[in-house]
Amino acid sequence: MSRRRDNYENSRWMKFKRWVDGETDPLAGRMEARAYEDKKASHSSNHGRERLEDLEADTEEVLKRLPIFANGYDSVVDKGLMAFRRMYKVMSVLLCAGIIAVLLWTVSYLPVFGDAKNPDNNEVSARYIEKGLQETGAVNIVTGMILDYRAFDTFGESCVLFIASCCVLVLLRIDDASKDEHVQMRKKEAEYDRLYEPKNDIILQKCACILVPIIMIFGIYIVLNGHLSPGGGFSGGAVLGSGLILYLNAFGFQKTGRFFTQKVYQRVTLSALTFYCLAKSYSFFTGANHLKSGIPLGTPGAILSSGLILPLNICVGLVVACTMYVFYTLFRKGGMK
């Protein structure tokens, strides 16, 4: 009976109960102070003891000279830190208040909304509305403006997407030639695609088999009809990119890599941007010199119309779709292989 009672008193439950009640401290005797005493006891020689006593005396002397509060902070450092925090809060409030004041002052000088004398109600917008169909051949006036009148801005936006994807590729891509242990570990994990797969989710895969073709067809429709109806390369490319991402989540990198790799992305994006640049450079040159471009506008409302707007929409859609997919793969895995 006494053995059972001893086992019960020394059981983990009773130790935990004593610790909860505050009767015992499980860390008692296990702190650094004991290790320090053990180290002191281990110096059995007189020389070792003398060196340890000298070290203790030097430490006590240094501690006496330091102006330390009860909370353990140096008085000078503590006062400086508190002053910095107060100043930081004050300057933050002043900065926010200054920005708000400047914005409100700027808004007060804006013209009245809907006024006929506003700067935006000028001959430029009137030219877009009155002669947009005749000069661009696009039924969708917005597309005609973006890819004809202001095609240079659109080309800059496409280049920004390409540069952004290149920057993300440089920062997040796994370097095969690196000898760093962490990079090699990530490389091995990336080669084992099962870490990034949906574990054969039958529901996701069956839904993807139905939705991905519909999404891709809808995205192609938006791109090809951008000059006839609301849409275009940017919105259609976003739809195509979402379809690729859904297919990747459902079936994994191994199957997606059969038709979309890093080389495919580079070639498609470079070809689209190069064609866009050459086509609009030719258009700018002929327009600035009052020359006929020789590119027929076609019949307004037909699918093959609006001159260069249709192929430019295709180029923009390819760039946007590839950029969306590359961003997703890089943030998820660090590569497209």
CSV table of C-alpha atoms in Angstrom, one decimal:
chain,number,residue,atom,x,y,z
A,1,MET,CA,0.0,0.0,0.0
A,2,SER,CA,2.8,2.4,0.9
A,3,ARG,CA,4.5,1.6,-2.5
A,4,ARG,CA,1.4,2.5,-4.3
A,5,ARG,CA,1.1,5.7,-2.3
A,6,ASP,CA,4.7,6.6,-3.0
A,7,ASN,CA,4.2,6.0,-6.7
A,8,TYR,CA,1.1,8.2,-6.6
A,9,GLU,CA,2.9,11.0,-4.8
A,10,ASN,CA,5.7,10.9,-7.3
A,11,SER,CA,3.5,10.6,-10.4
A,12,ARG,CA,3.4,13.2,-13.1
A,13,TRP,CA,-0.1,14.2,-12.2
A,14,MET,CA,0.9,15.0,-8.6
A,15,LYS,CA,3.9,17.0,-9.8
A,16,PHE,CA,1.7,18.9,-12.2
A,17,LYS,CA,-0.8,19.6,-9.4
A,18,ARG,CA,1.9,20.8,-7.0
A,19,TRP,CA,3.2,23.1,-9.8
A,20,VAL,CA,-0.3,24.5,-10.4
A,21,ASP,CA,-0.8,25.1,-6.7
A,22,GLY,CA,2.5,26.9,-6.5
A,23,GLU,CA,4.0,24.3,-4.0
A,24,THR,CA,7.0,23.4,-6.2
A,25,ASP,CA,9.0,25.0,-9.0
A,26,PRO,CA,10.0,22.6,-11.8
A,27,LEU,CA,12.8,25.0,-12.8
A,28,ALA,CA,14.3,25.2,-9.3
A,29,GLY,CA,18.0,24.1,-9.5
A,30,ARG,CA,18.0,24.1,-13.3
A,31,MET,CA,18.7,27.8,-13.9
A,32,GLU,CA,21.9,29.3,-15.0
A,33,ALA,CA,23.0,30.0,-11.4
A,34,ARG,CA,23.4,26.4,-10.7
A,35,ALA,CA,25.4,25.9,-13.8
A,36,TYR,CA,27.6,28.7,-12.7
A,37,GLU,CA,28.1,27.0,-9.3
A,38,ASP,CA,28.9,23.7,-11.0
A,39,LYS,CA,31.4,25.5,-13.1
A,40,LYS,CA,32.9,27.0,-10.0
A,41,ALA,CA,33.0,23.7,-8.2
A,42,SER,CA,34.7,22.1,-11.2
A,43,HIS,CA,37.7,24.3,-10.7
A,44,SER,CA,39.3,22.2,-8.1
A,45,SER,CA,42.7,23.7,-8.5
A,46,ASN,CA,43.7,26.8,-6.5
A,47,HIS,CA,44.6,28.6,-9.7
A,48,GLY,CA,41.2,28.0,-11.2
A,49,ARG,CA,39.5,29.2,-8.0
A,50,GLU,CA,41.6,32.4,-7.9
A,51,ARG,CA,40.7,33.2,-11.5
A,52,LEU,CA,37.0,32.6,-10.8
A,53,GLU,CA,37.1,34.8,-7.7
A,54,ASP,CA,38.9,37.6,-9.6
A,55,LEU,CA,36.2,37.4,-12.3
A,56,GLU,CA,33.4,37.6,-9.8
A,57,ALA,CA,35.1,40.7,-8.2
A,58,ASP,CA,35.5,42.4,-11.5
A,59,THR,CA,31.9,41.7,-12.4
A,60,GLU,CA,30.6,43.2,-9.1
A,61,GLU,CA,32.8,46.2,-9.5
A,62,VAL,CA,31.5,46.9,-13.0
A,63,LEU,CA,27.8,46.4,-11.9
A,64,LYS,CA,28.3,48.9,-9.1
A,65,ARG,CA,29.5,51.6,-11.5
A,66,LEU,CA,26.5,51.2,-13.9
A,67,PRO,CA,23.4,53.4,-13.1
A,68,ILE,CA,20.8,50.7,-13.3
A,69,PHE,CA,17.1,51.0,-12.3
A,70,ALA,CA,15.2,48.3,-10.6
A,71,ASN,CA,13.6,47.3,-13.9
A,72,GLY,CA,17.0,46.6,-15.4
A,73,TYR,CA,17.2,49.5,-17.9
A,74,ASP,CA,20.0,52.1,-18.1
A,75,SER,CA,18.7,55.5,-17.1
A,76,VAL,CA,20.2,57.3,-20.0
A,77,VAL,CA,19.1,54.8,-22.6
A,78,ASP,CA,15.6,54.5,-21.1
A,79,LYS,CA,15.0,58.3,-21.1
A,80,GLY,CA,16.3,58.6,-24.7
A,81,LEU,CA,14.1,55.8,-25.9
A,82,MET,CA,11.0,57.2,-24.2
A,83,ALA,CA,11.7,60.7,-25.7
A,84,PHE,CA,12.2,59.1,-29.2
A,85,ARG,CA,8.9,57.3,-28.9
A,86,ARG,CA,7.0,60.5,-27.9
A,87,MET,CA,8.7,62.4,-30.7
A,88,TYR,CA,7.9,59.6,-33.2
A,89,LYS,CA,4.2,59.7,-32.3
A,90,VAL,CA,4.0,63.5,-32.5
A,91,MET,CA,5.8,63.6,-35.9
A,92,SER,CA,3.5,60.8,-37.2
A,93,VAL,CA,0.4,62.7,-36.3
A,94,LEU,CA,1.8,66.0,-37.8
A,95,LEU,CA,2.7,64.2,-41.0
A,96,CYS,CA,-0.8,62.6,-41.4
A,97,ALA,CA,-2.4,65.9,-40.6
A,98,GLY,CA,-0.2,67.7,-43.2
A,99,ILE,CA,-1.1,65.2,-45.9
A,100,ILE,CA,-4.8,65.5,-45.2
A,101,ALA,CA,-4.6,69.3,-45.3
A,102,VAL,CA,-2.8,69.3,-48.6
A,103,LEU,CA,-5.3,66.8,-50.1
A,104,LEU,CA,-8.3,68.9,-48.9
A,105,TRP,CA,-6.7,72.1,-50.2
A,106,THR,CA,-6.1,70.4,-53.6
A,107,VAL,CA,-9.7,69.1,-53.7
A,108,SER,CA,-11.0,72.6,-53.0
A,109,TYR,CA,-9.5,73.8,-56.3
A,110,LEU,CA,-11.0,71.1,-58.4
A,111,PRO,CA,-13.6,72.1,-61.0
A,112,VAL,CA,-17.2,71.5,-60.3
A,113,PHE,CA,-18.4,68.0,-61.5
A,114,GLY,CA,-20.3,68.1,-64.7
A,115,ASP,CA,-19.4,71.6,-65.7
A,116,ALA,CA,-19.1,72.1,-69.4
A,117,LYS,CA,-16.0,74.2,-68.9
A,118,ASN,CA,-14.0,71.5,-67.2
A,119,PRO,CA,-10.6,70.6,-68.8
A,120,ASP,CA,-11.7,67.1,-69.6
A,121,ASN,CA,-14.6,68.4,-71.8
A,122,ASN,CA,-12.3,69.4,-74.6
A,123,GLU,CA,-11.8,68.6,-78.3
A,124,VAL,CA,-9.9,65.3,-77.5
A,125,SER,CA,-12.8,63.5,-75.9
A,126,ALA,CA,-15.1,64.9,-78.6
A,127,ARG,CA,-12.8,63.5,-81.2
A,128,TYR,CA,-12.8,60.1,-79.6
A,129,ILE,CA,-16.6,60.0,-79.6
A,130,GLU,CA,-17.4,61.6,-82.9
A,131,LYS,CA,-14.7,60.1,-85.2
A,132,GLY,CA,-13.5,57.1,-83.2
A,133,LEU,CA,-15.5,54.6,-85.2
A,134,GLN,CA,-14.4,56.1,-88.5
A,135,GLU,CA,-10.7,56.4,-87.7
A,136,THR,CA,-10.1,53.2,-85.7
A,137,GLY,CA,-12.9,50.9,-87.0
A,138,ALA,CA,-13.6,49.7,-83.5
A,139,VAL,CA,-17.2,49.7,-82.3
A,140,ASN,CA,-16.0,49.7,-78.7
A,141,ILE,CA,-14.8,53.3,-78.3
A,142,VAL,CA,-12.8,52.5,-75.2
A,143,THR,CA,-10.8,49.9,-77.0
A,144,GLY,CA,-10.2,52.1,-79.9
A,145,MET,CA,-8.9,54.8,-77.6
A,146,ILE,CA,-6.6,52.5,-75.6
A,147,LEU,CA,-5.1,50.5,-78.5
A,148,ASP,CA,-5.1,53.2,-81.2
A,149,TYR,CA,-5.1,56.8,-79.9
A,150,ARG,CA,-3.2,55.9,-76.7
A,151,ALA,CA,-1.5,52.7,-77.8
A,152,PHE,CA,1.9,54.0,-76.6
A,153,ASP,CA,0.6,54.1,-73.0
A,154,THR,CA,-0.8,50.6,-73.3
A,155,PHE,CA,2.5,49.4,-74.6
A,156,GLY,CA,4.2,50.9,-71.5
A,157,GLU,CA,1.7,49.1,-69.3
A,158,SER,CA,2.5,45.8,-71.0
A,159,CYS,CA,6.2,46.4,-70.5
A,160,VAL,CA,5.6,47.2,-66.8
A,161,LEU,CA,3.9,43.8,-66.5
A,162,PHE,CA,6.8,42.1,-68.2
A,163,ILE,CA,9.4,43.9,-66.1
A,164,ALA,CA,7.5,43.1,-62.9
A,165,SER,CA,7.4,39.4,-63.8
A,166,CYS,CA,11.2,39.5,-64.5
A,167,CYS,CA,11.9,41.1,-61.1
A,168,VAL,CA,9.8,38.5,-59.3
A,169,LEU,CA,11.5,35.8,-61.3
A,170,VAL,CA,14.9,37.1,-60.2
A,171,LEU,CA,13.9,37.4,-56.5
A,172,LEU,CA,11.9,34.2,-56.1
A,173,ARG,CA,13.3,31.8,-58.6
A,174,ILE,CA,15.3,28.9,-57.3
A,175,ASP,CA,18.9,29.1,-58.6
A,176,ASP,CA,20.0,25.7,-59.8
A,177,ALA,CA,23.7,26.7,-59.6
A,178,SER,CA,23.6,27.9,-56.0
A,179,LYS,CA,25.4,25.8,-53.4
A,180,ASP,CA,23.6,27.2,-50.5
A,181,GLU,CA,22.0,24.5,-48.2
A,182,HIS,CA,18.7,26.2,-48.0
A,183,VAL,CA,18.5,26.7,-51.8
A,184,GLN,CA,19.4,23.0,-52.4
A,185,MET,CA,16.7,22.0,-49.9
A,186,ARG,CA,14.1,24.1,-51.7
A,187,LYS,CA,15.3,22.6,-55.0
A,188,LYS,CA,14.8,19.1,-53.7
A,189,GLU,CA,11.4,20.0,-52.4
A,190,ALA,CA,10.5,21.7,-55.7
A,191,GLU,CA,11.5,18.5,-57.5
A,192,TYR,CA,9.1,16.5,-55.3
A,193,ASP,CA,5.9,18.0,-56.8
A,194,ARG,CA,3.7,16.1,-54.4
A,195,LEU,CA,4.4,18.8,-51.8
A,196,TYR,CA,2.6,21.3,-54.1
A,197,GLU,CA,-0.1,19.1,-55.4
A,198,PRO,CA,-3.8,18.9,-54.2
A,199,LYS,CA,-3.4,15.3,-53.1
A,200,ASN,CA,-5.6,14.0,-55.9
A,201,ASP,CA,-8.7,16.0,-54.8
A,202,ILE,CA,-11.3,14.3,-57.0
A,203,ILE,CA,-13.9,17.0,-56.4
A,204,LEU,CA,-11.5,19.8,-57.5
A,205,GLN,CA,-10.3,17.8,-60.5
A,206,LYS,CA,-13.7,17.0,-61.8
A,207,CYS,CA,-14.9,20.6,-61.4
A,208,ALA,CA,-11.7,21.7,-63.2
A,209,CYS,CA,-12.4,19.4,-66.1
A,210,ILE,CA,-15.7,21.1,-66.6
A,211,LEU,CA,-14.8,24.7,-65.7
A,212,VAL,CA,-11.3,25.1,-67.2
A,213,PRO,CA,-12.4,24.7,-70.9
A,214,ILE,CA,-15.3,27.1,-70.3
A,215,ILE,CA,-13.0,29.6,-68.7
A,216,MET,CA,-10.5,29.4,-71.5
A,217,ILE,CA,-13.1,29.8,-74.2
A,218,PHE,CA,-14.7,32.7,-72.4
A,219,GLY,CA,-11.3,34.4,-72.0
A,220,ILE,CA,-10.5,33.9,-75.8
A,221,TYR,CA,-14.0,35.4,-76.6
A,222,ILE,CA,-13.3,38.5,-74.5
A,223,VAL,CA,-9.9,39.0,-76.1
A,224,LEU,CA,-11.2,38.5,-79.7
A,225,ASN,CA,-14.3,40.7,-79.2
A,226,GLY,CA,-12.6,43.5,-77.4
A,227,HIS,CA,-13.1,45.9,-80.3
A,228,LEU,CA,-16.8,44.9,-80.7
A,229,SER,CA,-18.0,44.7,-77.1
A,230,PRO,CA,-16.7,45.4,-73.5
A,231,GLY,CA,-13.5,43.5,-72.9
A,232,GLY,CA,-10.2,43.3,-74.5
A,233,GLY,CA,-6.7,42.1,-73.8
A,234,PHE,CA,-6.4,43.0,-70.1
A,235,SER,CA,-9.7,41.5,-69.0
A,236,GLY,CA,-9.5,38.5,-71.3
A,237,GLY,CA,-5.9,37.9,-70.3
A,238,ALA,CA,-7.0,37.9,-66.6
A,239,VAL,CA,-9.6,35.3,-67.4
A,240,LEU,CA,-7.1,33.1,-69.2
A,241,GLY,CA,-4.6,33.4,-66.4
A,242,SER,CA,-7.3,32.3,-63.8
A,243,GLY,CA,-8.0,29.3,-66.0
A,244,LEU,CA,-4.4,28.3,-66.0
A,245,ILE,CA,-4.1,28.7,-62.2
A,246,LEU,CA,-7.2,26.6,-61.7
A,247,TYR,CA,-5.8,23.8,-63.9
A,248,LEU,CA,-2.5,24.0,-62.0
A,249,ASN,CA,-4.3,23.7,-58.6
A,250,ALA,CA,-6.3,20.7,-59.8
A,251,PHE,CA,-3.7,18.7,-61.7
A,252,GLY,CA,-0.3,20.0,-60.5
A,253,PHE,CA,2.9,21.2,-62.0
A,254,GLN,CA,3.8,18.0,-63.7
A,255,LYS,CA,0.8,18.0,-66.0
A,256,THR,CA,0.8,21.8,-66.5
A,257,GLY,CA,4.5,21.7,-67.4
A,258,ARG,CA,3.7,19.6,-70.5
A,259,PHE,CA,2.4,22.7,-72.3
A,260,PHE,CA,3.4,25.7,-70.2
A,261,THR,CA,7.0,26.0,-69.0
A,262,GLN,CA,9.4,28.9,-68.4
A,263,LYS,CA,10.7,28.8,-72.0
A,264,VAL,CA,7.1,29.0,-73.3
A,265,TYR,CA,6.4,32.0,-71.1
A,266,GLN,CA,9.6,33.8,-72.2
A,267,ARG,CA,8.9,33.1,-75.9
A,268,VAL,CA,5.2,34.0,-75.8
A,269,THR,CA,5.8,37.2,-73.8
A,270,LEU,CA,8.8,38.3,-75.9
A,271,SER,CA,7.0,37.6,-79.2
A,272,ALA,CA,3.9,39.5,-78.1
A,273,LEU,CA,5.7,42.6,-76.9
A,274,THR,CA,8.0,42.6,-80.0
A,275,PHE,CA,5.0,42.4,-82.4
A,276,TYR,CA,3.2,45.1,-80.4
A,277,CYS,CA,6.3,47.4,-80.5
A,278,LEU,CA,6.9,46.9,-84.3
A,279,ALA,CA,3.2,47.2,-85.2
A,280,LYS,CA,2.6,50.4,-83.3
A,281,SER,CA,6.0,51.9,-84.4
A,282,TYR,CA,4.9,51.4,-88.0
A,283,SER,CA,1.5,53.0,-87.2
A,284,PHE,CA,3.1,55.9,-85.4
A,285,PHE,CA,5.5,56.5,-88.2
A,286,THR,CA,2.9,56.5,-90.9
A,287,GLY,CA,0.5,58.7,-88.8
A,288,ALA,CA,3.1,61.3,-87.9
A,289,ASN,CA,4.2,61.7,-91.5
A,290,HIS,CA,0.6,61.7,-92.9
A,291,LEU,CA,1.2,58.5,-94.8
A,292,LYS,CA,-1.3,55.7,-95.6
A,293,SER,CA,-0.6,52.7,-93.4
A,294,GLY,CA,-2.1,50.2,-95.9
A,295,ILE,CA,-3.8,48.3,-93.0
A,296,PRO,CA,-7.5,48.0,-93.8
A,297,LEU,CA,-10.0,48.9,-91.0
A,298,GLY,CA,-12.5,46.4,-92.3
A,299,THR,CA,-16.3,46.6,-91.8
A,300,PRO,CA,-17.2,48.0,-88.4
A,301,GLY,CA,-18.9,45.3,-86.3
A,302,ALA,CA,-17.2,42.4,-88.1
A,303,ILE,CA,-14.7,40.2,-86.2
A,304,LEU,CA,-11.9,41.0,-88.7
A,305,SER,CA,-12.0,44.7,-88.4
A,306,SER,CA,-10.4,47.7,-86.6
A,307,GLY,CA,-7.0,47.3,-88.2
A,308,LEU,CA,-4.3,46.5,-85.7
A,309,ILE,CA,-6.5,46.6,-82.7
A,310,LEU,CA,-7.5,42.9,-82.9
A,311,PRO,CA,-3.9,41.5,-83.0
A,312,LEU,CA,-2.8,44.0,-80.4
A,313,ASN,CA,-5.6,42.8,-78.1
A,314,ILE,CA,-4.3,39.3,-78.6
A,315,CYS,CA,-0.7,40.4,-77.7
A,316,VAL,CA,-1.9,42.2,-74.5
A,317,GLY,CA,-4.1,39.2,-73.5
A,318,LEU,CA,-1.1,36.8,-73.8
A,319,VAL,CA,1.1,39.0,-71.8
A,320,VAL,CA,-1.4,39.4,-69.0
A,321,ALA,CA,-2.3,35.7,-68.9
A,322,CYS,CA,1.4,34.7,-68.8
A,323,THR,CA,2.2,37.2,-66.1
A,324,MET,CA,-0.6,36.2,-63.8
A,325,TYR,CA,0.4,32.5,-64.1
A,326,VAL,CA,4.1,33.2,-63.5
A,327,PHE,CA,3.4,35.3,-60.5
A,328,TYR,CA,1.3,32.5,-59.0
A,329,THR,CA,3.9,29.8,-59.7
A,330,LEU,CA,6.8,31.8,-58.4
A,331,PHE,CA,5.1,32.7,-55.1
A,332,ARG,CA,4.0,29.1,-54.7
A,333,LYS,CA,7.0,27.1,-55.7
A,334,GLY,CA,9.8,29.3,-56.9
A,335,GLY,CA,9.8,28.1,-60.5
A,336,MET,CA,7.7,26.7,-63.4
A,337,LYS,CA,9.6,23.5,-64.1
